[in-house]
mmCIF file of C-alpha atoms in Angstrom:
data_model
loop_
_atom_site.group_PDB
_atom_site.id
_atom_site.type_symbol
_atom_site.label_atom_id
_atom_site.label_comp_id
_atom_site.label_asym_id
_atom_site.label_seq_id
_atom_site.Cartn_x
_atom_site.Cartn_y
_atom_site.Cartn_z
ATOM 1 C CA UNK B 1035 151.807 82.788 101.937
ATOM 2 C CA UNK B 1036 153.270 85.094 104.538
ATOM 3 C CA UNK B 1037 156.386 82.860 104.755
ATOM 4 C CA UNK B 1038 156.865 84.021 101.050
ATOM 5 C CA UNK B 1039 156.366 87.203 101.593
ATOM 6 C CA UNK B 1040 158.575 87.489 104.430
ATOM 7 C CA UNK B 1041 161.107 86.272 102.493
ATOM 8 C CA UNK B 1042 160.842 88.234 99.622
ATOM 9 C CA UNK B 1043 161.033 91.803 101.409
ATOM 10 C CA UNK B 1044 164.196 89.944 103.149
ATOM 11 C CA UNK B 1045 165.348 89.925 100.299
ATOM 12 C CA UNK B 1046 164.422 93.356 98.724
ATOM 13 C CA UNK B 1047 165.460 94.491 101.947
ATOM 14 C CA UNK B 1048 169.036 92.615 101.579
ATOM 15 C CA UNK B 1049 169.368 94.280 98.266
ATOM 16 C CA UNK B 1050 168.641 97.773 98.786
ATOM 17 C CA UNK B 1051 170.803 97.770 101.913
ATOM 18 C CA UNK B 1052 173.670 96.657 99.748
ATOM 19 C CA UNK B 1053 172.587 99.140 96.981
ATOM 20 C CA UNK B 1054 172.428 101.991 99.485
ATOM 21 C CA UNK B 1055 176.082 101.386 101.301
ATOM 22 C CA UNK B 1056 177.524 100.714 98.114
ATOM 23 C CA UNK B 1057 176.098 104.255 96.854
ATOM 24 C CA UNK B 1058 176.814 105.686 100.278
ATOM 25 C CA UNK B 1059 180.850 104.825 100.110
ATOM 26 C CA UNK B 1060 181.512 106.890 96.849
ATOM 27 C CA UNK B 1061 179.203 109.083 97.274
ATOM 28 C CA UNK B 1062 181.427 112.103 98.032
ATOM 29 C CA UNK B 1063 184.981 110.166 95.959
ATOM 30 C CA UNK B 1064 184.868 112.561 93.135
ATOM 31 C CA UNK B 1065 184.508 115.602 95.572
ATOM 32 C CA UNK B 1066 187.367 114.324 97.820
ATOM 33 C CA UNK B 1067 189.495 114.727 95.092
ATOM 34 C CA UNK B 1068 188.653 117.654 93.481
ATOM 35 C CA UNK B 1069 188.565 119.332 96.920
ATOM 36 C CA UNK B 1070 192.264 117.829 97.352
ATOM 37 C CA UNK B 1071 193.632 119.048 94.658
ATOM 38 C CA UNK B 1072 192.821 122.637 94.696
ATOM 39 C CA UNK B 1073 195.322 123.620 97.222
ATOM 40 C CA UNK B 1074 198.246 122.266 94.809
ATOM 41 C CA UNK B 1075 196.265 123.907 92.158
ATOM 42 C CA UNK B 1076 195.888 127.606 93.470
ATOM 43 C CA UNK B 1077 199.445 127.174 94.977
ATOM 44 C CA UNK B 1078 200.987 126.557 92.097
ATOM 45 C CA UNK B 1079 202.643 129.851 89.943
ATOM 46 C CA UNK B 1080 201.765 130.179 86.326
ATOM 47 C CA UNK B 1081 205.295 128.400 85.615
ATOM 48 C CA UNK B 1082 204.833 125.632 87.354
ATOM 49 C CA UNK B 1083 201.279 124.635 86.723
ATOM 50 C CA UNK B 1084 201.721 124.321 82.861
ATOM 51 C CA UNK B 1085 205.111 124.621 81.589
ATOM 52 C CA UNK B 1086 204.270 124.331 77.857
ATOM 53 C CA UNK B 1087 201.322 127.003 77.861
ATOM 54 C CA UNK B 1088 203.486 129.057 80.003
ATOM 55 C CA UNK B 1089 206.613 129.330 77.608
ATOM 56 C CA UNK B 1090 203.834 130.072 74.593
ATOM 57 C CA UNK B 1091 201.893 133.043 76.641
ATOM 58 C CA UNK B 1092 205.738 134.171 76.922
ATOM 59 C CA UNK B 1093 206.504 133.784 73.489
ATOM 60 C CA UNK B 1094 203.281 135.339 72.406
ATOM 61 C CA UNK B 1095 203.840 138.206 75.086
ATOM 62 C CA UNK B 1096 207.635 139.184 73.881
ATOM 63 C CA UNK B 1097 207.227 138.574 70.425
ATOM 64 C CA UNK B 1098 204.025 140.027 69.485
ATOM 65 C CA UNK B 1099 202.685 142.105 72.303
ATOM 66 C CA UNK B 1100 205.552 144.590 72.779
ATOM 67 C CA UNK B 1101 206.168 145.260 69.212
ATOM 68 C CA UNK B 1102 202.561 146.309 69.804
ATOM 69 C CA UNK B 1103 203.368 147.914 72.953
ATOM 70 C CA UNK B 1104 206.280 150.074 71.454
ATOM 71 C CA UNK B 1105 203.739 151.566 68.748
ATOM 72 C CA UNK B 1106 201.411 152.559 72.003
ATOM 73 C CA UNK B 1107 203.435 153.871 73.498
ATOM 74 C CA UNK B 1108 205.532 156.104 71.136
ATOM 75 C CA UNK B 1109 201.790 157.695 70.571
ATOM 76 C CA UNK B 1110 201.604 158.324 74.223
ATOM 77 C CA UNK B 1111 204.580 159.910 74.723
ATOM 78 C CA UNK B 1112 204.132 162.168 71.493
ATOM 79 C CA UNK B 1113 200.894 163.172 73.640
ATOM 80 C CA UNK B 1114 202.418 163.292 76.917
ATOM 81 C CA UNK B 1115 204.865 165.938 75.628
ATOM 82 C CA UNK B 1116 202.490 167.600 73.615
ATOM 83 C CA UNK B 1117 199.968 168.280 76.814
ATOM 84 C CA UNK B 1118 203.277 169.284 78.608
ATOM 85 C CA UNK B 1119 203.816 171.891 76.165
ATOM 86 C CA UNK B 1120 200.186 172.739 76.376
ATOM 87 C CA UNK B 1121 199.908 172.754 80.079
ATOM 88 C CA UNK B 1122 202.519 175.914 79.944
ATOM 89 C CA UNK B 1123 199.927 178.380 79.114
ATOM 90 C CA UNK B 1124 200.304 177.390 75.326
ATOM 91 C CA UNK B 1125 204.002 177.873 75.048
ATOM 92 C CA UNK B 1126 203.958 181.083 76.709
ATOM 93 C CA UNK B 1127 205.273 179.744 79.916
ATOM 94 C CA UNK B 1128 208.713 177.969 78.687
ATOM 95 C CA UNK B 1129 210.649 175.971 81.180
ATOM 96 C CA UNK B 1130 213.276 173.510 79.306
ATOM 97 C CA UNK B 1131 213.084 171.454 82.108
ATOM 98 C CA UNK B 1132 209.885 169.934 80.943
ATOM 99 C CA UNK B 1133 212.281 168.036 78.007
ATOM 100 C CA UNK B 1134 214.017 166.492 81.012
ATOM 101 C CA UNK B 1135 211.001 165.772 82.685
ATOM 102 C CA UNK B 1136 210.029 164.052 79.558
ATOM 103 C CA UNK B 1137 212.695 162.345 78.681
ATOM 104 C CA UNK B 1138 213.021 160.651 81.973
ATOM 105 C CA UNK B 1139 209.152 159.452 82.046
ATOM 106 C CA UNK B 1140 209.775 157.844 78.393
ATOM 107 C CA UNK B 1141 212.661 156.077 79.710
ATOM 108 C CA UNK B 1142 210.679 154.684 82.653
ATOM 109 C CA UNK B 1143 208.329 153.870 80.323
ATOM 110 C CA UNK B 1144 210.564 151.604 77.768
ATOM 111 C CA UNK B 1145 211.877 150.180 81.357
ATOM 112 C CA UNK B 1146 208.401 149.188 81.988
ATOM 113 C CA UNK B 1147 207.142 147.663 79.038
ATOM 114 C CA UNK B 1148 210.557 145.842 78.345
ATOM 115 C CA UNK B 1149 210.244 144.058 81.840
ATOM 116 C CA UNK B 1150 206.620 143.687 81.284
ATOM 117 C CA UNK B 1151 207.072 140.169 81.581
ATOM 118 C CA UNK B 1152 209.533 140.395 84.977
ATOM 119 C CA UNK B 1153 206.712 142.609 86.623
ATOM 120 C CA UNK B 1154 203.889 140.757 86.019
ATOM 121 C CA UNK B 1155 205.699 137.070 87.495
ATOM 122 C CA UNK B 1156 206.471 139.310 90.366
ATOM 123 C CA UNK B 1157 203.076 140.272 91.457
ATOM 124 C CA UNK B 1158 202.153 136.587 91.117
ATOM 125 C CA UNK B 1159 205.297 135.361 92.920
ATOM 126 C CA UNK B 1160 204.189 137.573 95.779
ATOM 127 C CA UNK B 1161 200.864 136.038 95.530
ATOM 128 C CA UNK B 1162 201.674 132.967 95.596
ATOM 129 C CA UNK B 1163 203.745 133.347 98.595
ATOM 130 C CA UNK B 1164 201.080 134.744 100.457
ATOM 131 C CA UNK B 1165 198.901 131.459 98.807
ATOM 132 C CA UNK B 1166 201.606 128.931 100.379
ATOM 133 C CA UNK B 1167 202.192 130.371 103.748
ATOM 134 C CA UNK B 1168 198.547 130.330 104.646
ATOM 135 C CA UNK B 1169 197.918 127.243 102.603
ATOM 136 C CA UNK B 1170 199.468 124.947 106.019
ATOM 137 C CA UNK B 1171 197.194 127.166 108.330
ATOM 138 C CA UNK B 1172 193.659 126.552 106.602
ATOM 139 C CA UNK B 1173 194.157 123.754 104.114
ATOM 140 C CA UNK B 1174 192.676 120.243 106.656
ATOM 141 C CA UNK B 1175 191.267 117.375 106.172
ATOM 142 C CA UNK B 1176 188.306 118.160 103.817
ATOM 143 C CA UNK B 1177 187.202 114.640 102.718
ATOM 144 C CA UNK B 1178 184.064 112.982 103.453
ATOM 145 C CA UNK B 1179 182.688 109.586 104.287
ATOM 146 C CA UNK B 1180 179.215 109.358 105.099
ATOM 147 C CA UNK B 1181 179.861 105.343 106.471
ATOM 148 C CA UNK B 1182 182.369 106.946 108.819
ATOM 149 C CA UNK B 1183 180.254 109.573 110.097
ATOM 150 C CA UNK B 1184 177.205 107.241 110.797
ATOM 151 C CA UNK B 1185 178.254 104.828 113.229
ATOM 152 C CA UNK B 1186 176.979 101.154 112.893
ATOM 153 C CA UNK B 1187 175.039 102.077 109.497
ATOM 154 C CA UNK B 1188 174.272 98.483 108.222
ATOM 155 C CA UNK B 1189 172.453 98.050 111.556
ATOM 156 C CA UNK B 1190 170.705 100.963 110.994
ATOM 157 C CA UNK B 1191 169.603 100.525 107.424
ATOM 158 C CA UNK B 1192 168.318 97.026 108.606
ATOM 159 C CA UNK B 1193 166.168 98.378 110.692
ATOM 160 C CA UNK B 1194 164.393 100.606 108.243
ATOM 161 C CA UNK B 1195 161.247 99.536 106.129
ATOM 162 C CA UNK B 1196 161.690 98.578 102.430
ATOM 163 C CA UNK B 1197 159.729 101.836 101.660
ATOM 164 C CA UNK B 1198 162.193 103.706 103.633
ATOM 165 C CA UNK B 1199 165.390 101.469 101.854
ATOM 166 C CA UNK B 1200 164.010 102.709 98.219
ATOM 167 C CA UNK B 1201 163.209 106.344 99.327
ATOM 168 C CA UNK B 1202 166.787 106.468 100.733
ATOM 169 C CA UNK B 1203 168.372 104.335 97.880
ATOM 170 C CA UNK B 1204 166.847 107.166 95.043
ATOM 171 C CA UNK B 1205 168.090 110.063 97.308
ATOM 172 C CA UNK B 1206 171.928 108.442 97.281
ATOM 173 C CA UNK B 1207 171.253 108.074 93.498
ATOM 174 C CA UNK B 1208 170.349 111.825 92.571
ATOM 175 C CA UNK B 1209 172.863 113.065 95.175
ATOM 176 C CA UNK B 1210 175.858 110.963 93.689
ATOM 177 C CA UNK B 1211 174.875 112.384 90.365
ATOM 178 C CA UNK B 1212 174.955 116.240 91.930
ATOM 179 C CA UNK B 1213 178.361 115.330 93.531
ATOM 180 C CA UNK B 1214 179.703 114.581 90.018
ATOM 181 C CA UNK B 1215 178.333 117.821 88.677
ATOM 182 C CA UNK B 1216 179.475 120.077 91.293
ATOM 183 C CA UNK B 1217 183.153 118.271 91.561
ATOM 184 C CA UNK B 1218 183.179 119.729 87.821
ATOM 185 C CA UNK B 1219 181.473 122.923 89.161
ATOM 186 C CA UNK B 1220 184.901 123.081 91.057
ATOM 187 C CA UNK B 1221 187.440 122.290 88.375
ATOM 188 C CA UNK B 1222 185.998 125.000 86.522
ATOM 189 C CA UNK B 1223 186.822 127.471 89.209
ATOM 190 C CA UNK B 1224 189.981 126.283 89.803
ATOM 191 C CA UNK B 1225 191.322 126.023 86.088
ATOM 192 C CA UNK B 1226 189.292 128.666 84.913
ATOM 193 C CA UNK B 1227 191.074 130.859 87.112
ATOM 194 C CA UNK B 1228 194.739 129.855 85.661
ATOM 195 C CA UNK B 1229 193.568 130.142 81.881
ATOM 196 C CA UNK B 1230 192.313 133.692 83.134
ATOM 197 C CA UNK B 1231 196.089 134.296 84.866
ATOM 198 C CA UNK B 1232 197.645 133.342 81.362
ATOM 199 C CA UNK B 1233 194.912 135.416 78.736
ATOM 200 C CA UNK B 1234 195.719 138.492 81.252
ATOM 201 C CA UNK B 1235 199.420 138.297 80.850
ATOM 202 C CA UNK B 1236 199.521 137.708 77.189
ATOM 203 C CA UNK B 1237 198.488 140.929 76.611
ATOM 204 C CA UNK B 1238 200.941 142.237 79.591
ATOM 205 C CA UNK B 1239 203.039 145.293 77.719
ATOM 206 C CA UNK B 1240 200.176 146.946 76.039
ATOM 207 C CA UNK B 1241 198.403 148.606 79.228
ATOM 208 C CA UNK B 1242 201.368 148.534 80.907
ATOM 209 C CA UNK B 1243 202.541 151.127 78.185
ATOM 210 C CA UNK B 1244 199.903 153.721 79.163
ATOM 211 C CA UNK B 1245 201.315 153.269 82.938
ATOM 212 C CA UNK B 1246 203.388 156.661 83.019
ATOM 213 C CA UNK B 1247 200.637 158.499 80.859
ATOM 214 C CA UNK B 1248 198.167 160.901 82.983
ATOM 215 C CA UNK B 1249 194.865 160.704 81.166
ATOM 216 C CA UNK B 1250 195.971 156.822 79.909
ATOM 217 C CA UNK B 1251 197.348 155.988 82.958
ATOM 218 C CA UNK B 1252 194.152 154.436 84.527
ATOM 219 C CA UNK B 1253 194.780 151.645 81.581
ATOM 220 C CA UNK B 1254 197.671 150.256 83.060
ATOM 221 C CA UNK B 1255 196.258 151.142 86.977
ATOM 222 C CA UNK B 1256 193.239 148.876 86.060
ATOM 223 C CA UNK B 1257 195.409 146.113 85.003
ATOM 224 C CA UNK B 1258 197.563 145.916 87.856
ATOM 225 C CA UNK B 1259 194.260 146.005 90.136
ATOM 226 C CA UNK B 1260 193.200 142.829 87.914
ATOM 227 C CA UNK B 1261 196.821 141.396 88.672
ATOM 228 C CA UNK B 1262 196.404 141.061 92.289
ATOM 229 C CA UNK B 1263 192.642 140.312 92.151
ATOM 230 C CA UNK B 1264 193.760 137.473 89.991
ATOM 231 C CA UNK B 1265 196.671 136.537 92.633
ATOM 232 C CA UNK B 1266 194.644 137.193 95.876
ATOM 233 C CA UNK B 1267 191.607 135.086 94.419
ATOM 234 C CA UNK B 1268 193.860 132.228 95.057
ATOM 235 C CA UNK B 1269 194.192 132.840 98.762
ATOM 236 C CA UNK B 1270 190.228 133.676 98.878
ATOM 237 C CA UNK B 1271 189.584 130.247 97.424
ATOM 238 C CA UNK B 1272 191.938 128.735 100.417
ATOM 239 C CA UNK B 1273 189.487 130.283 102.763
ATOM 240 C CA UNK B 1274 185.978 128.926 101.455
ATOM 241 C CA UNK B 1275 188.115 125.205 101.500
ATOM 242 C CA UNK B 1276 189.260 126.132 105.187
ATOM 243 C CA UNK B 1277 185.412 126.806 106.076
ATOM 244 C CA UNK B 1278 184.414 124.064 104.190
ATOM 245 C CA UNK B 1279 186.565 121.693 106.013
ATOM 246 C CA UNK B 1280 185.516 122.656 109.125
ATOM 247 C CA UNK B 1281 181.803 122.591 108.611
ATOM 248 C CA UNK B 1282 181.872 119.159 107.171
ATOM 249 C CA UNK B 1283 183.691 118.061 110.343
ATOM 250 C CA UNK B 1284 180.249 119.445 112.748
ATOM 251 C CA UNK B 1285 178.341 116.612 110.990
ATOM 252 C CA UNK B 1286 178.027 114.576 114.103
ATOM 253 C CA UNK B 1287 176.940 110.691 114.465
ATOM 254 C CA UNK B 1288 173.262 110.529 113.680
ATOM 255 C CA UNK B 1289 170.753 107.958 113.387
ATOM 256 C CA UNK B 1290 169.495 110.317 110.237
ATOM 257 C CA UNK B 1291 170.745 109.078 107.247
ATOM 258 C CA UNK B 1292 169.109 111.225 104.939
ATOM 259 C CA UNK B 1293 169.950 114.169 106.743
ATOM 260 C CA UNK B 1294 173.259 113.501 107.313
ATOM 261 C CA UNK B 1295 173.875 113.030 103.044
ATOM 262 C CA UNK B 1296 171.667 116.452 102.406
ATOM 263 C CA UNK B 1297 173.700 118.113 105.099
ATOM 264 C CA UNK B 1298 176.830 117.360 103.450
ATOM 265 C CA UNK B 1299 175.680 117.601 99.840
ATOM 266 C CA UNK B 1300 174.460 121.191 101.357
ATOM 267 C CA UNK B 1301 177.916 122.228 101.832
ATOM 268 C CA UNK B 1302 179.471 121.285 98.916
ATOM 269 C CA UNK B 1303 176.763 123.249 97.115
ATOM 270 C CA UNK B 1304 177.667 126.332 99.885
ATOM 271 C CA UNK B 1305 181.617 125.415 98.533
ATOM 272 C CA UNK B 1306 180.408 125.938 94.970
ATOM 273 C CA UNK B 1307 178.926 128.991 95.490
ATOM 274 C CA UNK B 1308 181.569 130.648 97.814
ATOM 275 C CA UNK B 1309 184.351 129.566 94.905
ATOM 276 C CA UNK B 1310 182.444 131.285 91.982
ATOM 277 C CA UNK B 1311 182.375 134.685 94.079
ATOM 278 C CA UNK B 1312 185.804 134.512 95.317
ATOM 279 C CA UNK B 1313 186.450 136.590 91.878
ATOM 280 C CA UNK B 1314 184.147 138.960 91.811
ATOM 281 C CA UNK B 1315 185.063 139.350 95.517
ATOM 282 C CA UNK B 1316 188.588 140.044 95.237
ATOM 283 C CA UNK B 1317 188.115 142.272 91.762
ATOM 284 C CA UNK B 1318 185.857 144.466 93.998
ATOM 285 C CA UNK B 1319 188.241 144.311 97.098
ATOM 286 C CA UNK B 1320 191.237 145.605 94.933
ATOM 287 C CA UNK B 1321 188.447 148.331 93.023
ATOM 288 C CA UNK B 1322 187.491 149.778 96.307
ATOM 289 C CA UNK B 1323 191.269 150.131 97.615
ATOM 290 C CA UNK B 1324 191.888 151.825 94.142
ATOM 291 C CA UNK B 1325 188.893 154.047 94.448
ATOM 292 C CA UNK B 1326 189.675 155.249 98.299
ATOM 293 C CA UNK B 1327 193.373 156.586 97.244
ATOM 294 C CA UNK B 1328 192.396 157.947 94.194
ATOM 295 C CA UNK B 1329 191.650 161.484 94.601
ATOM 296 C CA UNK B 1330 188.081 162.736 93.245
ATOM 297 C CA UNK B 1331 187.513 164.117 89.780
ATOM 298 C CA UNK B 1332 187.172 167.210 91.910
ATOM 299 C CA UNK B 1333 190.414 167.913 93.559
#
């Protein structure tokens, strides 16, 4: 009787082994190449990551949006030289310089909003620069193998109980299922952040026609600040994949198995995390630079 039942939890034993390096080598695929393609993603410009939606958002931008723009800011202007001609102790104060004055801020401002479009691909070609010079410095080797990192694992798992095999084989299960669901978790970041790029410059000339206005100027201020939030986020997410790679990389031979997939499943979830606050982060970076050169309401 104990000859079958030897050979029975060989064989349970056999099969869970099998099940468990079988979940253990694509455990971490899906990540691998999500993580491995966000560096070509972020470095990319808006151009060159989707030609066809780029030429639309153009299309849209030139077409529509400036019409729009040239309404805006013919209103602004008609209040811009209004409140100059207010500002003059109500007329009483007459300087025909102010016309000049005027007349040069409304060109600057058709200037503007008719190279809307130029402006806006500068900030991001700056950006981007700034993306793909650092991109060789942290970008490294970010995937993950947890039958490379554990030396001699078959060996291992063979000397573990059945009740250990099972517990392990269920904790490769649910992780490989997270793994999935945060790899998605990343795309999200990573494209959402593009589809953001082109909804913001759609819309490009219409703040950017309040830019020479004083009381609508902040318009246009604001959505320049959202510009280089949206560029710099880019170089932020670079960073949290640098510190990612490198803490995967400290996950040293172990005769932990468990420990070894929850350490690495830990910082993926840390990666996650980090990637959804790299835009808040750099929106309040860029709002605090704003709000320390602005002068107070006061002055």
């Amino acid at each position: 009787m104990n000859f079958i039942w030897d050979k029975i939890t060989e064989w349970l034993k056999e099969l869970l082994v099998s099940g468990v390096v079988g979940n253990l080598s694509g455990l971490f695929d899906s990540i691998n190449s999500q993580v491995a393609d966000v560096a070509g993603t972020v470095g990319a410009s808006p151009q060159a990551w989707n030609g066809s939606i780029f030429g639309m958002i153009r299309s849209l931008s030139e077409n529509v949006m400036v019409p729009i723009a040239g309404i805006i800011l013919t209103f602004v202007m008609c209040l811009e030289l209004i409140q100059m001609l207010i500002d003059r102790n109500n007329m009483h104060d007459f300087d025909t310089f102010i016309f000049f004055k005027w007349i040069f801020k409304t060109f600057a401002a058709v200037l503007i909003v008719t190279n809307t479009w130029n402006i806006v691909m500068g900030v991001f070609d700056v950006t981007q620069s700034v993306v793909n010079q650092s991109a060789g410095v942290i970008i490294s080797d970010t995937s993950i193998d947890v039958t490379t990192v554990i030396t001699d694992i078959e060996a291992k798992l063979d000397a573990m109980s059945v009740g250990g095999l099972l517990g392990l084989w269920f904790q490769s299960l649910f992780v490989g299922l997270t793994m999935k669901a945060l790899s998605i978790c990343i795309m999200l970041v990573v494209y959402g952040r593009m589809i953001e790029i082109y909804l913001v410059t759609s819309v490009a000339p219409i703040p950017m026609a309040t830019m020479v206005n004083h009381e609508w100027g902040s318009m246009g201020q604001n959505y320049l600040k959202s510009l280089l939030a949206l560029g710099f986020q880019a170089f932020l997410i670079l960073v949290c994949v640098g510190i990612y790679a490198v803490l995967i990389q400290t996950i040293a031979a172990t005769d932990d198995i468990s420990g070894a997939i929850w350490a690495c499943m830990g910082y993926t979830v840390l990666l996650c995390f980090t990637l959804f606050k790299t835009g808040s982060l750099a929106k309040s970076v860029f709002s605090a630079c704003l709000l320390y050169t602005s002068p107070s309401p006061r002055d």
